[in-house]
CSV table of N, CA, C and O in Angstrom, one decimal:
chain,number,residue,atom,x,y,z
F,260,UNK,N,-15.8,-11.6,-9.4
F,260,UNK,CA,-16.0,-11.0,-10.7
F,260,UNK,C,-16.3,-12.0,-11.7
F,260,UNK,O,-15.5,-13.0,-11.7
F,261,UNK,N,-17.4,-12.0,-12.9
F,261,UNK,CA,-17.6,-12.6,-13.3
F,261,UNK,C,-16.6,-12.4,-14.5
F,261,UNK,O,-15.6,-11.6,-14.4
F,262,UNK,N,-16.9,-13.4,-15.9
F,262,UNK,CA,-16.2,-14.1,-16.9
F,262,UNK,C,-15.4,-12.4,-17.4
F,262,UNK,O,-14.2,-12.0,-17.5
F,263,UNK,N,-17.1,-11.8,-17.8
F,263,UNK,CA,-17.2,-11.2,-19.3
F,263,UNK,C,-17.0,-9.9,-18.5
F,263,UNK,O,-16.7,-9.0,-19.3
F,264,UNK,N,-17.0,-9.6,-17.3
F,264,UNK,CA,-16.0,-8.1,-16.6
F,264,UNK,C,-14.7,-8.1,-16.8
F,264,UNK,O,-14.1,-7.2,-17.3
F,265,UNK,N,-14.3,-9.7,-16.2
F,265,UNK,CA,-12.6,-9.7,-16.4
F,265,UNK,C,-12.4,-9.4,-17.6
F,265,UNK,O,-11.7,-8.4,-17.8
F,266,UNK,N,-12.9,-9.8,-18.5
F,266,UNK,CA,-12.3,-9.5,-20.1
F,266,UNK,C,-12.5,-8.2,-20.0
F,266,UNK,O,-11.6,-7.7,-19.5
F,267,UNK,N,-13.4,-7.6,-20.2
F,267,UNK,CA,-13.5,-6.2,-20.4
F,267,UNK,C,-12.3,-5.5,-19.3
F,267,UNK,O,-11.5,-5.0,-20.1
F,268,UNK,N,-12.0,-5.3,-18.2
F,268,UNK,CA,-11.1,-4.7,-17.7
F,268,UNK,C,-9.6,-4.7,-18.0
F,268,UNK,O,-8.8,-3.8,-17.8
F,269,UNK,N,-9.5,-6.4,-19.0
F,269,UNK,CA,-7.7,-6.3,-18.6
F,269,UNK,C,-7.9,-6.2,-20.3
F,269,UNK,O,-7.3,-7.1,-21.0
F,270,UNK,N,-8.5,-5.4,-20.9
F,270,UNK,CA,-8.6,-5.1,-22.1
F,270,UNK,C,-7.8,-3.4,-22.1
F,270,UNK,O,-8.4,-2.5,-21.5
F,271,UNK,N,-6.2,-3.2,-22.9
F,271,UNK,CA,-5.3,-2.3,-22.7
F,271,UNK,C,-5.3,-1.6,-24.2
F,271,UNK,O,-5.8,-2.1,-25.2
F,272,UNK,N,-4.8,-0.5,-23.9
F,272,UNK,CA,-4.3,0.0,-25.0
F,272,UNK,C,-2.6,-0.3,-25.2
F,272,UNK,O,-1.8,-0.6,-24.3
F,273,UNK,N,-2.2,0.1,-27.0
F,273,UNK,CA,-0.1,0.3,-26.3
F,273,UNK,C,0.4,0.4,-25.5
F,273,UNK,O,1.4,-0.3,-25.3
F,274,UNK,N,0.1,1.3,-24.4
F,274,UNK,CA,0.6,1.8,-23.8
F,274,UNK,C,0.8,0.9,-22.1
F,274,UNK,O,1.7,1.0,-21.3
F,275,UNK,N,-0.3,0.2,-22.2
F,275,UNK,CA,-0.5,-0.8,-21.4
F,275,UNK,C,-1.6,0.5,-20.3
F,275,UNK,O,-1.7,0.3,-19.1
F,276,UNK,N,-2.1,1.1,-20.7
F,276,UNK,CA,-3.3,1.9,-20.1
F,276,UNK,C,-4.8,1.2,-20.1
F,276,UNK,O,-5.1,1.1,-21.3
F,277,UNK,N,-5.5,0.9,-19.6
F,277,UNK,CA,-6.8,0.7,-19.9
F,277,UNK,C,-7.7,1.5,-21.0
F,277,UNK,O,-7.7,2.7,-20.8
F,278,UNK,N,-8.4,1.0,-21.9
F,278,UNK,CA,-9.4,1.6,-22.5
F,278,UNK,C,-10.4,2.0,-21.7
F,278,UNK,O,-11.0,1.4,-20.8
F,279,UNK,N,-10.5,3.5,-22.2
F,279,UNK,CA,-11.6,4.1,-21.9
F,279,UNK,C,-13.3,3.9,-22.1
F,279,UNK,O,-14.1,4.3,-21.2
F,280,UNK,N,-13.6,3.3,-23.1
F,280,UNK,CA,-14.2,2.7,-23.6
F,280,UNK,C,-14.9,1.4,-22.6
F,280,UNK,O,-16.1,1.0,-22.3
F,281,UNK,N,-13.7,0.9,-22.3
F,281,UNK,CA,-13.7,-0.3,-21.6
F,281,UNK,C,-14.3,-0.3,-20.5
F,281,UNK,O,-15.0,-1.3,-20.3
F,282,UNK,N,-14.3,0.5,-19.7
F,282,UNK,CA,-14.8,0.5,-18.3
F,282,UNK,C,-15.8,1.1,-18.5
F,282,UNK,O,-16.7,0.8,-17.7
F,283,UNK,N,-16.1,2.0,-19.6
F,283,UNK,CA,-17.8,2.4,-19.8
F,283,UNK,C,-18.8,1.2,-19.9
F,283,UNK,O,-19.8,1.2,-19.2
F,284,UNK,N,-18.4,0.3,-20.6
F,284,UNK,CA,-18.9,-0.9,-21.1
F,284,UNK,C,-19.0,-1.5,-19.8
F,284,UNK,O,-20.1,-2.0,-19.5
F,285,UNK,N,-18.1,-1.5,-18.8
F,285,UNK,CA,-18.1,-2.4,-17.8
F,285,UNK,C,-19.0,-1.9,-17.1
F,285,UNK,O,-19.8,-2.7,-16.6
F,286,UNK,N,-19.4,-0.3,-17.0
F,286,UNK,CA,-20.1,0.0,-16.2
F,286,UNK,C,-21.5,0.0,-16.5
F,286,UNK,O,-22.3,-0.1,-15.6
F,287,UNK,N,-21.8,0.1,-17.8
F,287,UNK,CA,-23.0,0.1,-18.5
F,287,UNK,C,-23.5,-1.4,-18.1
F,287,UNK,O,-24.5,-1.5,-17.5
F,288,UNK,N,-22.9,-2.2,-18.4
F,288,UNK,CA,-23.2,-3.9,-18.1
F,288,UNK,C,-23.7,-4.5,-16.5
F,288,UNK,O,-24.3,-5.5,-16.2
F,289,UNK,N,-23.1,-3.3,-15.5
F,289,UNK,CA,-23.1,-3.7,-14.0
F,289,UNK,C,-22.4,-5.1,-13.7
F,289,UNK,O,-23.0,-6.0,-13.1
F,290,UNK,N,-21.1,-5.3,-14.2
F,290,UNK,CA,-20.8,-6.4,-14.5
F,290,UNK,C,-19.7,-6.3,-13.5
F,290,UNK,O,-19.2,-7.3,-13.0
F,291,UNK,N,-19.3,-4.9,-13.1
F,291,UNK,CA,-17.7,-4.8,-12.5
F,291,UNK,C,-18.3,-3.8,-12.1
F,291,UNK,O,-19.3,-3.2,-12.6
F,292,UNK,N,-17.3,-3.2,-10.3
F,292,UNK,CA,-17.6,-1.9,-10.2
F,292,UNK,C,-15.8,-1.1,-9.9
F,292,UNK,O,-14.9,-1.6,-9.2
F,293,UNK,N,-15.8,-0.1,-10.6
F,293,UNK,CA,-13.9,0.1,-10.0
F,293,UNK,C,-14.3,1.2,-8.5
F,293,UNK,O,-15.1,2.1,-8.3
F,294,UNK,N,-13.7,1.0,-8.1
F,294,UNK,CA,-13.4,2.2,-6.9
F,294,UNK,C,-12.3,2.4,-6.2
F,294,UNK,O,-11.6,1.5,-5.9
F,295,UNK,N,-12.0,3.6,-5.7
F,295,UNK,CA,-10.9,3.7,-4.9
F,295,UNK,C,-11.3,3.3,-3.8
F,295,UNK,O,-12.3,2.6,-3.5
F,296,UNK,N,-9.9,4.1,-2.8
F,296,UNK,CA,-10.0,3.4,-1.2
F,296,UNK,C,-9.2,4.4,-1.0
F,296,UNK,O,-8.2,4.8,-1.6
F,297,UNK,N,-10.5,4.9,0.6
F,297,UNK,CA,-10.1,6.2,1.2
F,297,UNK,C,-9.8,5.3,2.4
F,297,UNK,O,-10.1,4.1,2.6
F,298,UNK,N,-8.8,6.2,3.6
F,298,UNK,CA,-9.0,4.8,4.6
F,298,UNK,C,-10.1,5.8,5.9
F,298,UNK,O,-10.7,5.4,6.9
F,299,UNK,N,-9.9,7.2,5.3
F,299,UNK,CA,-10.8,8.1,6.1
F,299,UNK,C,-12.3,7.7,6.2
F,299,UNK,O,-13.1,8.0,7.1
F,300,UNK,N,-12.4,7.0,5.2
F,300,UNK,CA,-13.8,6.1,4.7
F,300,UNK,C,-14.2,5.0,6.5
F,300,UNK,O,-15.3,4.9,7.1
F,301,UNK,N,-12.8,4.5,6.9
F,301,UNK,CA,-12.9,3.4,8.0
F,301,UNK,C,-12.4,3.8,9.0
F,301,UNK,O,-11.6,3.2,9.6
F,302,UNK,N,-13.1,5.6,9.4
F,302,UNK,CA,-12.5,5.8,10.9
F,302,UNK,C,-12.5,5.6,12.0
F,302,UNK,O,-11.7,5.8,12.9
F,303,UNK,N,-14.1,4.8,11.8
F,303,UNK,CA,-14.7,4.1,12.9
F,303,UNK,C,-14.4,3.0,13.5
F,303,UNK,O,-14.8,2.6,14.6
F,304,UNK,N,-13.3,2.2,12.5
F,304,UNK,CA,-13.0,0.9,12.6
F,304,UNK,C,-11.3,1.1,12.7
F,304,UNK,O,-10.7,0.0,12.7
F,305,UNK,N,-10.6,2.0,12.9
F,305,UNK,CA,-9.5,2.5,13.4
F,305,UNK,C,-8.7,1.7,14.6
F,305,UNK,O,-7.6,1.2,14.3
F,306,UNK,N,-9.1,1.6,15.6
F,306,UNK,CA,-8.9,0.8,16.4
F,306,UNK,C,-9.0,-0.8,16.5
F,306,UNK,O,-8.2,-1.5,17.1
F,307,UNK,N,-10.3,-1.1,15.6
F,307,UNK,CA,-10.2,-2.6,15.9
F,307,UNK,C,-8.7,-2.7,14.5
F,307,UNK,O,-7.9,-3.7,14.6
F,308,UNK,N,-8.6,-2.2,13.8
F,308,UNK,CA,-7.4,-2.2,12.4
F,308,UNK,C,-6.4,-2.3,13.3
F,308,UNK,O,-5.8,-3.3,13.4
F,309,UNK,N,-6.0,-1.4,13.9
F,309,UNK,CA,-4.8,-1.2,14.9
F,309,UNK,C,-4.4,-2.5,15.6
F,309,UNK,O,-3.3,-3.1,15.4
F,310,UNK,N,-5.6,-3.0,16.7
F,310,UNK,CA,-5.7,-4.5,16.7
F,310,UNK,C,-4.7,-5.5,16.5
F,310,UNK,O,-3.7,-5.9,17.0
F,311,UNK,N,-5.7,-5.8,15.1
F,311,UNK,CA,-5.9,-7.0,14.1
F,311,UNK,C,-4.4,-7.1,13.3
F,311,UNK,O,-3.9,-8.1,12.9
F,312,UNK,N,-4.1,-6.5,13.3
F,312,UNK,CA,-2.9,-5.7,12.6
F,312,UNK,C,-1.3,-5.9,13.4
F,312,UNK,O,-0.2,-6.3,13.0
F,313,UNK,N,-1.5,-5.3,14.7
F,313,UNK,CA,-0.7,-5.7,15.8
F,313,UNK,C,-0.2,-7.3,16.0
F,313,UNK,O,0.9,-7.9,16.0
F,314,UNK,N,-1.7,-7.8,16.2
F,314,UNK,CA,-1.8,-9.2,16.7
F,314,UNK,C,-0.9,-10.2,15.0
F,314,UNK,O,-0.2,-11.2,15.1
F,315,UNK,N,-1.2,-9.6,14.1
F,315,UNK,CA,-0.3,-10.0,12.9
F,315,UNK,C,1.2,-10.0,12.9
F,315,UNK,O,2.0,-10.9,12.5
F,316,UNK,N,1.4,-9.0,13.5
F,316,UNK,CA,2.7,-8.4,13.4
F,316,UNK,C,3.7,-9.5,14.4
F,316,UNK,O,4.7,-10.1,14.1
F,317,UNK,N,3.1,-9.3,15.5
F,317,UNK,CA,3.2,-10.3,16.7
F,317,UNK,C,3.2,-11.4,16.5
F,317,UNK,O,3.8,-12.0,17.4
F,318,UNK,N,2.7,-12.3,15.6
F,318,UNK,CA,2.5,-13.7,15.2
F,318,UNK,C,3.3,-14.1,14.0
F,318,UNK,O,3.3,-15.2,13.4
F,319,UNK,N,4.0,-12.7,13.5
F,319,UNK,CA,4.8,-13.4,12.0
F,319,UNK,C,3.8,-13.3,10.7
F,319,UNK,O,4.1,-13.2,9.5
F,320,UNK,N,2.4,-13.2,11.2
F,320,UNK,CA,1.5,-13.6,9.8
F,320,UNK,C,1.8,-12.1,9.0
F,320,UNK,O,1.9,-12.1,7.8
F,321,UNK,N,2.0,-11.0,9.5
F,321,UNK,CA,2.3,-9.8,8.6
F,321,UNK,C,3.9,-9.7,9.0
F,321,UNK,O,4.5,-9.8,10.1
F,322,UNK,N,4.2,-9.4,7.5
F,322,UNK,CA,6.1,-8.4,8.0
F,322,UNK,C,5.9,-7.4,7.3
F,322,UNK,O,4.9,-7.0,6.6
F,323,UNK,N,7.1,-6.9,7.5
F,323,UNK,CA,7.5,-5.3,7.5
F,323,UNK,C,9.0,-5.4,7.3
F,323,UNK,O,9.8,-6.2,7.7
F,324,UNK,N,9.3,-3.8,6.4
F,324,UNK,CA,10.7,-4.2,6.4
F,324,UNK,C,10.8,-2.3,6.8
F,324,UNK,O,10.0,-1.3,6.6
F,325,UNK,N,11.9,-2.4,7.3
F,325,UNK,CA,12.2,-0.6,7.8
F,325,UNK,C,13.5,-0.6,7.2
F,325,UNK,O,14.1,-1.6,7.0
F,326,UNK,N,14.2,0.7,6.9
F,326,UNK,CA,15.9,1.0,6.5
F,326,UNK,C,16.0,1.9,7.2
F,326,UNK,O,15.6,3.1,7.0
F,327,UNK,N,17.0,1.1,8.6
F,327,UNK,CA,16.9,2.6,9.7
F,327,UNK,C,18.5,2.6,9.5
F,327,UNK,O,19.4,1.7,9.6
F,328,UNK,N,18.7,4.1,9.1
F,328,UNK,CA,20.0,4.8,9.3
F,328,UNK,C,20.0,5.7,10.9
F,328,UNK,O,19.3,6.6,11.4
F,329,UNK,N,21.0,5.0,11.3
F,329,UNK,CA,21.6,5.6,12.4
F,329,UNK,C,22.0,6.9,12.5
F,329,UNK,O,22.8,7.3,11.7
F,330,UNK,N,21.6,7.9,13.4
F,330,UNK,CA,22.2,9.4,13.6
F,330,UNK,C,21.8,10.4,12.5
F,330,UNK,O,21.6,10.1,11.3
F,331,UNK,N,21.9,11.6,13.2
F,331,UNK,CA,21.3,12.7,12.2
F,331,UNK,C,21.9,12.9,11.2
F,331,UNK,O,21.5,13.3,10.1
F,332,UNK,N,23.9,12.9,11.6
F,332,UNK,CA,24.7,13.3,10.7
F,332,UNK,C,24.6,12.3,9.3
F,332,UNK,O,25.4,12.4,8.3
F,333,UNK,N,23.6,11.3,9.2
F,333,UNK,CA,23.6,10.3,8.4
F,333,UNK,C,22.1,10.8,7.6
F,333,UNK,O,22.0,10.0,6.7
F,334,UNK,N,21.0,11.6,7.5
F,334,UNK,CA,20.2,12.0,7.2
F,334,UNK,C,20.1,12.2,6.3
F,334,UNK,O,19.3,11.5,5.6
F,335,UNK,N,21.0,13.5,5.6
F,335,UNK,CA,20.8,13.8,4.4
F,335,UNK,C,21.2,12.7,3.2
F,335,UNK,O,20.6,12.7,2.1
F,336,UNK,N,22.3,11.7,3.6
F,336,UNK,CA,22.8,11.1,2.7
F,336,UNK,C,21.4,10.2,2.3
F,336,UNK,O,20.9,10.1,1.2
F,337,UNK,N,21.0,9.7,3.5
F,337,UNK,CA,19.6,9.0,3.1
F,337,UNK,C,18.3,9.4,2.6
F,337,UNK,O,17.4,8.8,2.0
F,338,UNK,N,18.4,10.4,3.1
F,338,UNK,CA,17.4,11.6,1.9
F,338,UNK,C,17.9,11.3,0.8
F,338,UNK,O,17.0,10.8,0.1
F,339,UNK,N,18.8,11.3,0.3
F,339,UNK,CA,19.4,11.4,-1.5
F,339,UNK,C,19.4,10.3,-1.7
F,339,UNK,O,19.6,10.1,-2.9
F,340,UNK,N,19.3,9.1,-0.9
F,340,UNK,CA,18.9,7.5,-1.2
F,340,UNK,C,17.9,7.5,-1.4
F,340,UNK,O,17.5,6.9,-2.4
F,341,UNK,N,17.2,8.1,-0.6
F,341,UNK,CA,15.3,7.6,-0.2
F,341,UNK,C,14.6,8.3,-2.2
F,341,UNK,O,13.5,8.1,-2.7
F,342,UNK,N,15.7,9.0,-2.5
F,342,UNK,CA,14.7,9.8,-3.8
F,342,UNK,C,15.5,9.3,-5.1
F,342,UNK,O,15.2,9.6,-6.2
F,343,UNK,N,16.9,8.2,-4.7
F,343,UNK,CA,17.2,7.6,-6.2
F,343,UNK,C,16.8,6.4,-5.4
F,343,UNK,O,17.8,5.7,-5.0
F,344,UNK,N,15.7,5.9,-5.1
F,344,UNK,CA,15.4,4.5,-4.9
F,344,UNK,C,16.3,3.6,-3.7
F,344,UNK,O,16.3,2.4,-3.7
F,345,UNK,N,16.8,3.9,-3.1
F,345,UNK,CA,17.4,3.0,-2.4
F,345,UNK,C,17.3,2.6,-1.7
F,345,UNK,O,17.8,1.4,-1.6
F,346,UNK,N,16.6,3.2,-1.0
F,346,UNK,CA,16.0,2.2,0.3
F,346,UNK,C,15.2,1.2,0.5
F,346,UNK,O,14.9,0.9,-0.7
F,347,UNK,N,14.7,0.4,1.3
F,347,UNK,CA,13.5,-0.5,1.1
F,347,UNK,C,12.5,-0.4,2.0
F,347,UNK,O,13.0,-0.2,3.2
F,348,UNK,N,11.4,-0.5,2.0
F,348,UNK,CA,10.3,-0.5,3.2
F,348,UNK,C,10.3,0.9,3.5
F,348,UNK,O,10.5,1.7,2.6
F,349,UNK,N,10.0,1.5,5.1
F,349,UNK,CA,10.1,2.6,5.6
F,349,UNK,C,11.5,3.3,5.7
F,349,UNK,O,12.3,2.5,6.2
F,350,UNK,N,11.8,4.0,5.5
F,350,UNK,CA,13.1,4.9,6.0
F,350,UNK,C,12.9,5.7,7.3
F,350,UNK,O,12.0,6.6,7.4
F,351,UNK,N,13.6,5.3,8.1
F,351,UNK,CA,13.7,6.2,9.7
F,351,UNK,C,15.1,6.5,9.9
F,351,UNK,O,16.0,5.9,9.4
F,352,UNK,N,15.2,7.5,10.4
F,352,UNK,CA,16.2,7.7,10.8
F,352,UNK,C,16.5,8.0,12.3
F,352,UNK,O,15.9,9.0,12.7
F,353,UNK,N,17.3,7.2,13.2
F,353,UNK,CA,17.3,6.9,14.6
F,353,UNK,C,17.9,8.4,15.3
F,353,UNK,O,19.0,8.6,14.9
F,354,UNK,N,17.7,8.8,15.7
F,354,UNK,CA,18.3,10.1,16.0
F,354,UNK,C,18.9,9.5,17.8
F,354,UNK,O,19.9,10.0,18.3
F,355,UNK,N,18.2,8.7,18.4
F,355,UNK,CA,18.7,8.1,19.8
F,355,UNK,C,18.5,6.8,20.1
F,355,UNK,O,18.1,6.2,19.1
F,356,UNK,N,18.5,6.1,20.8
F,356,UNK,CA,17.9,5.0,21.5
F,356,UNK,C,16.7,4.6,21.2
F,356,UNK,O,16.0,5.5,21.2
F,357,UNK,N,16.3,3.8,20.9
F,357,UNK,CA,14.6,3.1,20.4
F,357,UNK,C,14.5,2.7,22.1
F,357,UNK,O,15.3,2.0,22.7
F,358,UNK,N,13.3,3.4,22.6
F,358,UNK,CA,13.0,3.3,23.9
F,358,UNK,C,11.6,2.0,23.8
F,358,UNK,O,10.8,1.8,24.7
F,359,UNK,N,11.6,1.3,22.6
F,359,UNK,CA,10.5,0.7,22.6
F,359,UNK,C,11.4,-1.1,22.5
F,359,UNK,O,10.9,-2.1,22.9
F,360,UNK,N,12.7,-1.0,22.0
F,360,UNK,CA,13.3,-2.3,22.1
F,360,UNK,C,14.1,-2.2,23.8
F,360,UNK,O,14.6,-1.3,24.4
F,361,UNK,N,14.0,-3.5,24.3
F,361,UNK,CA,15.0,-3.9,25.2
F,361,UNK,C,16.4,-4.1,24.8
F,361,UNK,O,16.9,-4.5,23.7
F,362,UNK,N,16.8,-3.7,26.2
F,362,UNK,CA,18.5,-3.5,26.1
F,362,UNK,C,18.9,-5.1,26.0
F,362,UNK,O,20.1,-5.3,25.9
């Protein structure tokens, strides 16, 4: 992205919202383009992601963090965690044996 986009984009109001204004200009200029990200957009590439992603996982270059509470009778409490923030990463809850770790 060039000089005179960056300015224009991290240009805020009070609120710390972007100006409206601002991305008009950006867009009027072709200087920046904003867009979302669907991932339905890449379902063709689904598998090689799955991959690439794995082989990360496997090598340390990507982490992950999960908060697994053990047993069901333990569920609800982490429900009422999971919605005042407490948890970190994914929340699971183990209801048996992880048949995918060795004993």
């Amino acid at each position: 992205m060039n000089d005179v986009a960056r300015r224009v984009l991290l240009r805020r109001n009070p609120q710390g919202m972007p100006v409206a204004d601002d991305f008009e200009v950006a867009e009027q200029t072709s200087e920046a383009i904003l867009t979302g990200f669907r991932q339905s957009q890449w379902a063709d590439r689904h598998e090689e992601a799955f991959a690439m992603l794995a082989m990360w996982v496997r090598s340390g270059r990507l982490k992950y963090r999960e908060d697994i509470v053990v047993g069901l009778e333990n569920a609800p409490r982490a429900f009422i965690g999971l919605l005042q923030g407490m948890n970190f990463g994914k929340l699971l809850i183990q209801a048996g044996e992880d048949p995918t770790r060795a004993a």
